[in-house]
Amino acid sequence: AGAVPTLLTHEALDLLCSPSSHPQGLPGPELAPLERFLGCVYMRRQLQRFIQSEECPQLSQMTTTEPGVVYFKVETLQCRVGLNTQHLQSLHIKITTAPEHKDSWSPEEIQVLEKFFEMRVSAPPFKPNALCCFGRMLSVQFNLLKDFVQIMKLELVPGLVQQQGLKWTVQWCLRIPPSAPPIVPAGQAAVLLCRSKILLFLQITRVGYMDPPTLVLPLVYDTSTNLTQLAEKREPGPAAGLTAANAQLKRFVEMAAIHNECSLFPAVRDLLANLVLPTEPPQVVSSPVGPSPVVMGGQAQAPGNMMHSPMMGGPQAGPGYGPVPVAMSMQHPMMGGPQ
């Protein structure tokens, strides 16, 4: 169809090239309809390339006769990605559970995944590495993906923060932000998989401040030990926020009793509920995993500047856990397309 010429009036061409809001009211900057269309086509082609390469190893392409649509599957889900057929200005994903796992996912969880793709992954500025990051999210094991969805839900439904009494909001980093600790070059996909370890980046923002502090947390989840830790800060220097977050995570490991569930979301939720920066006035909060209130804030939250890295071999991670295995290389080649 693209080879068939179409006559356009000057007015129609001007309309295609003039910035406007999205026809469905999706959030984002005003862009020309032609720019949105080309961005969506570009992202769809990049997704196909990721599936065929080793960037997202667990994504398996499914055959289809439907033109302009990408079908793929992961362990428990089947996904269809295509442009909106009405206006061709947004890319959407339709997710169904695999027949043998039909009771594994609730409709709400599926809706969260679809909404997250629509609002964060395929939206402007149309960065392929955001798409690669989402593909890697889908590639993780079932119970960890469930925790990913719970974090997405906290981001997509801001009212849950107040409802659950959390001190911080959370947002997924789909690409490594410049403000992140220098573990991986900025711009790359912000979920990295290596053997039993998964590196991911979350941005948390304090609630209730005119100029709220924001932290980018590089978290490492180890599937072999079910342990969630903060990755190493490689450069010495003051980093009070990360130091406080590291101390809170260690306290969670020591006090929590998690056996039959993934530790990632409980650890993240504990951070959002109880993390207090050293610059905040001291206050008393009740730890959800401890028997008594814990006084937080002030200098009590500031251990040494250097943090042990769960990405490296080293001392015991906590009660009941063995030594953290050998180092993993986080140097991945830069992805194609704009960063």
Short mmCIF file of C-alpha atoms in Angstrom, two decimals:
data_model
loop_
_atom_site.label_atom_id
_atom_site.label_comp_id
_atom_site.label_asym_id
_atom_site.label_seq_id
_atom_site.Cartn_x
_atom_site.Cartn_y
_atom_site.Cartn_z
CA ALA A 1 0.00 0.00 0.00
CA GLY A 2 2.92 2.33 0.65
CA ALA A 3 3.92 2.13 -3.02
CA VAL A 4 0.57 3.54 -4.15
CA PRO A 5 0.81 7.35 -4.40
CA THR A 6 -1.79 9.36 -2.52
CA LEU A 7 -2.70 12.90 -3.50
CA LEU A 8 -2.76 15.37 -0.60
CA THR A 9 -3.95 18.92 -0.51
CA HIS A 10 -1.70 21.56 1.00
CA GLU A 11 -4.12 21.79 3.93
CA ALA A 12 -3.97 18.03 4.56
CA LEU A 13 -0.16 17.99 4.45
CA ASP A 14 -0.03 20.96 6.79
CA LEU A 15 -2.35 19.14 9.20
CA LEU A 16 -0.18 16.00 9.11
CA CYS A 17 2.93 18.02 9.90
CA SER A 18 1.47 20.35 12.55
CA PRO A 19 1.89 19.49 16.26
CA SER A 20 -1.33 18.46 17.97
CA SER A 21 -2.49 16.51 21.01
CA HIS A 22 -2.97 12.76 20.74
CA PRO A 23 -6.37 11.84 19.26
CA GLN A 24 -7.06 9.56 22.25
CA GLY A 25 -5.81 12.09 24.77
CA LEU A 26 -2.75 10.06 25.77
CA PRO A 27 -0.27 12.10 27.84
CA GLY A 28 2.85 13.43 26.20
CA PRO A 29 4.13 16.37 24.19
CA GLU A 30 2.24 17.69 21.21
CA LEU A 31 3.60 16.06 18.07
CA ALA A 32 2.66 16.05 14.42
CA PRO A 33 0.45 13.08 13.46
CA LEU A 34 3.04 12.08 10.86
CA GLU A 35 5.78 12.09 13.51
CA ARG A 36 3.72 9.88 15.83
CA PHE A 37 2.97 7.46 13.00
CA LEU A 38 6.62 7.17 11.95
CA GLY A 39 7.71 6.78 15.58
CA CYS A 40 5.26 3.92 16.13
CA VAL A 41 6.31 2.12 12.94
CA TYR A 42 9.96 2.51 13.96
CA MET A 43 9.27 1.06 17.43
CA ARG A 44 7.34 -1.87 15.98
CA ARG A 45 10.24 -2.73 13.70
CA GLN A 46 12.71 -2.42 16.57
CA LEU A 47 10.59 -4.84 18.61
CA GLN A 48 10.78 -7.36 15.79
CA ARG A 49 14.55 -6.94 15.71
CA PHE A 50 14.83 -7.46 19.48
CA ILE A 51 12.80 -10.67 19.28
CA GLN A 52 15.02 -12.05 16.53
CA SER A 53 18.23 -11.11 18.34
CA GLU A 54 19.58 -12.09 21.76
CA GLU A 55 18.66 -8.82 23.45
CA CYS A 56 15.44 -10.34 24.84
CA PRO A 57 16.28 -14.06 24.86
CA GLN A 58 12.99 -15.35 26.27
CA LEU A 59 10.78 -13.65 23.68
CA SER A 60 9.71 -16.13 20.99
CA GLN A 61 8.13 -14.89 17.79
CA MET A 62 4.79 -16.41 16.78
CA THR A 63 3.68 -16.75 13.18
CA THR A 64 0.81 -14.59 11.97
CA THR A 65 -0.82 -13.64 8.70
CA GLU A 66 -2.00 -10.30 10.08
CA PRO A 67 -0.04 -7.51 8.34
CA GLY A 68 1.73 -4.89 10.44
CA VAL A 69 1.39 -6.86 13.67
CA VAL A 70 4.07 -8.50 15.83
CA TYR A 71 3.13 -11.63 17.77
CA PHE A 72 5.41 -13.11 20.42
CA LYS A 73 5.20 -15.15 23.59
CA VAL A 74 7.01 -15.55 26.88
CA GLU A 75 6.72 -18.19 29.59
CA THR A 76 3.10 -17.56 30.57
CA LEU A 77 1.90 -14.80 28.22
CA GLN A 78 1.13 -14.26 24.55
CA CYS A 79 1.43 -10.73 23.16
CA ARG A 80 0.15 -8.92 20.09
CA VAL A 81 1.67 -5.52 19.24
CA GLY A 82 0.25 -3.27 16.54
CA LEU A 83 -0.75 0.27 15.68
CA ASN A 84 -4.15 1.67 16.55
CA THR A 85 -6.20 0.93 13.44
CA GLN A 86 -8.31 4.09 13.74
CA HIS A 87 -5.63 6.79 13.63
CA LEU A 88 -2.25 4.93 13.39
CA GLN A 89 -0.72 7.28 15.97
CA SER A 90 -0.07 4.95 18.90
CA LEU A 91 1.33 1.48 19.45
CA HIS A 92 -0.58 -0.93 21.68
CA ILE A 93 -0.06 -4.37 23.15
CA LYS A 94 -2.77 -6.95 23.71
CA ILE A 95 -1.79 -9.62 26.22
CA THR A 96 -3.46 -12.96 26.83
CA THR A 97 -2.41 -15.79 29.09
CA ALA A 98 -1.05 -18.95 27.54
CA PRO A 99 -3.65 -21.76 27.56
CA GLU A 100 -1.69 -23.81 30.09
CA HIS A 101 -1.40 -20.78 32.44
CA LYS A 102 -4.90 -19.33 32.15
CA ASP A 103 -5.33 -19.06 35.94
CA SER A 104 -1.89 -17.55 36.62
CA TRP A 105 -2.79 -13.93 35.87
CA SER A 106 -5.69 -11.74 36.94
CA PRO A 107 -7.38 -9.36 34.46
CA GLU A 108 -6.12 -6.43 36.54
CA GLU A 109 -2.49 -7.55 36.23
CA ILE A 110 -2.84 -7.94 32.47
CA GLN A 111 -4.38 -4.48 32.26
CA VAL A 112 -1.48 -2.98 34.22
CA LEU A 113 1.04 -4.48 31.78
CA GLU A 114 -0.91 -3.21 28.76
CA LYS A 115 -1.33 0.27 30.24
CA PHE A 116 2.34 0.49 31.19
CA PHE A 117 3.34 -0.37 27.62
CA GLU A 118 0.98 2.25 26.23
CA MET A 119 1.87 5.05 28.67
CA ARG A 120 5.60 4.49 29.20
CA VAL A 121 7.16 2.10 26.69
CA SER A 122 5.79 2.92 23.24
CA ALA A 123 5.12 6.59 23.98
CA PRO A 124 7.22 9.54 22.78
CA PRO A 125 10.16 10.08 22.52
CA PHE A 126 10.08 6.58 20.92
CA LYS A 127 13.33 5.20 22.35
CA PRO A 128 14.13 1.60 21.30
CA ASN A 129 16.00 0.90 24.53
CA ALA A 130 12.77 1.50 26.48
CA LEU A 131 11.21 -1.21 24.33
CA CYS A 132 14.19 -3.48 24.93
CA CYS A 133 13.83 -2.91 28.68
CA PHE A 134 10.17 -3.94 28.59
CA GLY A 135 11.08 -7.06 26.62
CA ARG A 136 13.61 -8.00 29.28
CA MET A 137 11.00 -7.43 31.98
CA LEU A 138 8.73 -9.93 30.27
CA SER A 139 11.65 -12.36 30.01
CA VAL A 140 12.09 -12.84 33.76
CA GLN A 141 10.60 -15.73 35.70
CA PHE A 142 6.92 -15.71 36.54
CA ASN A 143 7.05 -14.72 40.23
CA LEU A 144 9.49 -11.87 39.59
CA LEU A 145 7.37 -10.52 36.73
CA LYS A 146 4.45 -10.47 39.17
CA ASP A 147 6.50 -8.18 41.44
CA PHE A 148 7.40 -5.99 38.46
CA VAL A 149 3.68 -5.57 37.80
CA GLN A 150 3.06 -4.52 41.41
CA ILE A 151 5.68 -1.77 41.06
CA MET A 152 4.12 -0.68 37.75
CA LYS A 153 0.76 -0.46 39.48
CA LEU A 154 2.13 1.90 42.14
CA GLU A 155 3.42 4.11 39.33
CA LEU A 156 0.26 4.06 37.22
CA VAL A 157 -2.16 4.56 40.14
CA PRO A 158 -0.74 7.48 42.18
CA GLY A 159 -3.61 7.30 44.67
CA LEU A 160 -2.19 4.04 46.04
CA VAL A 161 0.74 5.95 47.57
CA GLN A 162 -1.52 7.92 49.90
CA GLN A 163 -3.87 4.98 50.41
CA GLN A 164 -1.02 2.76 51.59
CA GLY A 165 0.68 5.50 53.62
CA LEU A 166 3.91 5.50 51.60
CA LYS A 167 6.53 8.23 51.95
CA TRP A 168 7.86 7.91 48.40
CA THR A 169 6.42 7.51 44.91
CA VAL A 170 8.14 5.12 42.51
CA GLN A 171 8.80 5.17 38.79
CA TRP A 172 10.48 2.61 36.58
CA CYS A 173 13.58 3.76 34.73
CA LEU A 174 13.33 2.21 31.26
CA ARG A 175 16.66 3.72 30.20
CA ILE A 176 19.63 4.45 32.46
CA PRO A 177 19.27 8.11 33.54
CA PRO A 178 22.35 10.37 33.73
CA SER A 179 21.74 10.79 37.47
CA ALA A 180 22.07 7.05 38.13
CA PRO A 181 25.21 5.67 39.79
CA PRO A 182 27.86 4.99 37.12
CA ILE A 183 27.31 1.25 36.78
CA VAL A 184 26.00 1.14 33.20
CA PRO A 185 26.34 3.90 30.56
CA ALA A 186 23.42 6.32 30.46
CA GLY A 187 20.78 5.64 27.82
CA GLN A 188 20.98 1.86 27.81
CA ALA A 189 18.06 -0.38 28.67
CA ALA A 190 17.60 -0.18 32.45
CA VAL A 191 16.97 -3.87 33.09
CA LEU A 192 19.97 -6.17 32.64
CA LEU A 193 19.91 -9.94 32.98
CA CYS A 194 22.96 -12.04 33.77
CA ARG A 195 22.70 -15.61 35.00
CA SER A 196 20.82 -15.51 38.30
CA LYS A 197 21.07 -11.74 38.81
CA ILE A 198 18.89 -8.95 37.51
CA LEU A 199 19.89 -5.29 37.68
CA LEU A 200 17.06 -2.76 37.53
CA PHE A 201 16.71 0.96 38.21
CA LEU A 202 13.88 2.67 40.08
CA GLN A 203 13.43 6.38 40.66
CA ILE A 204 11.74 7.31 43.92
CA THR A 205 10.49 10.78 44.89
CA ARG A 206 9.64 11.99 48.39
CA VAL A 207 6.01 12.89 49.04
CA GLY A 208 4.95 16.12 50.74
CA TYR A 209 7.82 18.46 49.85
CA MET A 210 7.77 21.63 47.77
CA ASP A 211 11.13 20.62 46.26
CA PRO A 212 11.05 16.86 46.83
CA PRO A 213 14.30 14.88 46.91
CA THR A 214 14.63 12.19 44.25
CA LEU A 215 16.83 9.10 44.24
CA VAL A 216 17.71 6.67 41.45
CA LEU A 217 18.14 3.25 43.03
CA PRO A 218 20.16 0.54 41.23
CA LEU A 219 18.66 -2.65 42.64
CA VAL A 220 19.96 -6.17 42.16
CA TYR A 221 17.67 -9.14 42.60
CA ASP A 222 19.31 -12.56 42.91
CA THR A 223 16.98 -15.34 41.81
CA SER A 224 19.13 -18.03 43.43
CA THR A 225 18.97 -16.51 46.94
CA ASN A 226 15.75 -14.44 46.64
CA LEU A 227 17.75 -11.45 47.89
CA THR A 228 17.19 -7.81 46.91
CA GLN A 229 20.13 -5.46 47.42
CA LEU A 230 21.46 -2.10 46.29
CA ALA A 231 24.23 -2.21 43.69
CA GLU A 232 27.64 -0.82 44.44
CA LYS A 233 28.46 2.88 44.38
CA ARG A 234 31.74 2.66 42.51
CA GLU A 235 32.98 6.20 43.00
CA PRO A 236 33.78 7.39 46.53
CA GLY A 237 32.08 10.49 47.78
CA PRO A 238 28.97 11.63 49.62
CA ALA A 239 25.78 9.79 48.70
CA ALA A 240 23.67 10.05 51.82
CA GLY A 241 20.45 9.04 50.06
CA LEU A 242 21.84 5.81 48.63
CA THR A 243 23.57 5.04 51.92
CA ALA A 244 20.28 5.41 53.78
CA ALA A 245 18.49 3.23 51.20
CA ASN A 246 21.19 0.59 51.52
CA ALA A 247 20.84 0.58 55.31
CA GLN A 248 17.05 0.26 55.03
CA LEU A 249 17.36 -2.69 52.64
CA LYS A 250 19.81 -4.43 54.97
CA ARG A 251 17.43 -3.89 57.88
CA PHE A 252 14.63 -5.41 55.80
CA VAL A 253 16.76 -8.49 55.01
CA GLU A 254 17.58 -8.96 58.69
CA MET A 255 14.01 -8.57 59.95
CA ALA A 256 11.83 -9.94 57.16
CA ALA A 257 10.78 -13.56 56.99
CA ILE A 258 10.12 -14.19 53.30
CA HIS A 259 10.07 -17.82 52.25
CA ASN A 260 7.42 -18.54 49.62
CA GLU A 261 7.30 -15.22 47.80
CA CYS A 262 9.66 -13.06 45.76
CA SER A 263 11.47 -10.51 47.94
CA LEU A 264 11.65 -7.69 45.37
CA PHE A 265 8.29 -5.98 45.83
CA PRO A 266 8.21 -6.38 49.65
CA ALA A 267 11.70 -4.84 49.80
CA VAL A 268 10.74 -1.96 47.48
CA ARG A 269 7.52 -1.32 49.37
CA ASP A 270 9.42 -1.29 52.67
CA LEU A 271 11.74 1.36 51.20
CA LEU A 272 8.81 3.47 50.00
CA ALA A 273 7.15 3.25 53.41
CA ASN A 274 10.11 3.66 55.75
CA LEU A 275 13.10 5.29 54.03
CA VAL A 276 14.10 8.51 55.79
CA LEU A 277 17.02 10.60 54.54
CA PRO A 278 19.67 11.84 57.00
CA THR A 279 18.67 15.43 56.19
CA GLU A 280 15.11 14.87 57.43
CA PRO A 281 14.15 15.49 61.07
CA PRO A 282 14.08 12.29 63.16
CA GLN A 283 10.74 10.54 63.41
CA VAL A 284 9.37 7.28 64.71
CA VAL A 285 7.83 4.84 62.25
CA SER A 286 6.58 1.32 62.64
CA SER A 287 8.45 -1.22 60.58
CA PRO A 288 6.08 -3.62 58.78
CA VAL A 289 8.46 -6.50 59.43
CA GLY A 290 9.77 -5.68 62.90
CA PRO A 291 8.32 -6.20 66.36
CA SER A 292 8.88 -2.63 67.58
CA PRO A 293 9.08 0.94 66.24
CA VAL A 294 12.35 2.02 64.67
CA VAL A 295 13.77 5.51 65.10
CA MET A 296 14.89 6.76 61.70
CA GLY A 297 16.48 9.91 60.37
CA GLY A 298 19.46 11.99 61.43
CA GLN A 299 22.94 10.52 61.52
CA ALA A 300 21.67 7.12 62.59
CA GLN A 301 20.84 6.49 58.93
CA ALA A 302 24.32 7.25 57.62
CA PRO A 303 26.77 4.34 57.71
CA GLY A 304 29.96 4.41 55.64
CA ASN A 305 29.89 5.93 52.20
CA MET A 306 30.98 2.82 50.35
CA MET A 307 28.34 0.13 49.90
CA HIS A 308 28.93 -3.56 49.40
CA SER A 309 27.90 -4.56 45.91
CA PRO A 310 25.61 -7.55 45.43
CA MET A 311 27.02 -7.72 41.93
CA MET A 312 30.43 -8.69 43.32
CA GLY A 313 31.63 -11.58 45.45
CA GLY A 314 31.92 -10.69 49.09
CA PRO A 315 30.69 -11.24 52.62
CA GLN A 316 27.48 -12.85 53.74
CA ALA A 317 24.37 -11.05 52.50
CA GLY A 318 22.36 -11.68 55.63
CA PRO A 319 20.98 -14.40 57.86
CA GLY A 320 20.12 -17.50 55.91
CA TYR A 321 21.93 -16.43 52.75
CA GLY A 322 25.18 -17.75 51.36
CA PRO A 323 27.98 -15.63 49.91
CA VAL A 324 27.05 -13.53 46.92
CA PRO A 325 28.48 -15.18 43.75
CA VAL A 326 31.15 -13.82 41.48
CA ALA A 327 30.99 -10.54 39.61
CA MET A 328 28.85 -10.06 36.55
CA SER A 329 29.84 -7.79 33.70
CA MET A 330 27.37 -4.99 33.12
CA GLN A 331 28.99 -3.71 29.95
CA HIS A 332 26.51 -4.34 27.16
CA PRO A 333 26.82 -2.97 23.64
CA MET A 334 24.76 0.11 22.96
CA MET A 335 21.44 -0.59 21.32
CA GLY A 336 20.54 0.55 17.86
CA GLY A 337 18.50 3.66 17.33
CA PRO A 338 18.52 6.94 19.20
CA GLN A 339 19.42 7.05 22.87
#
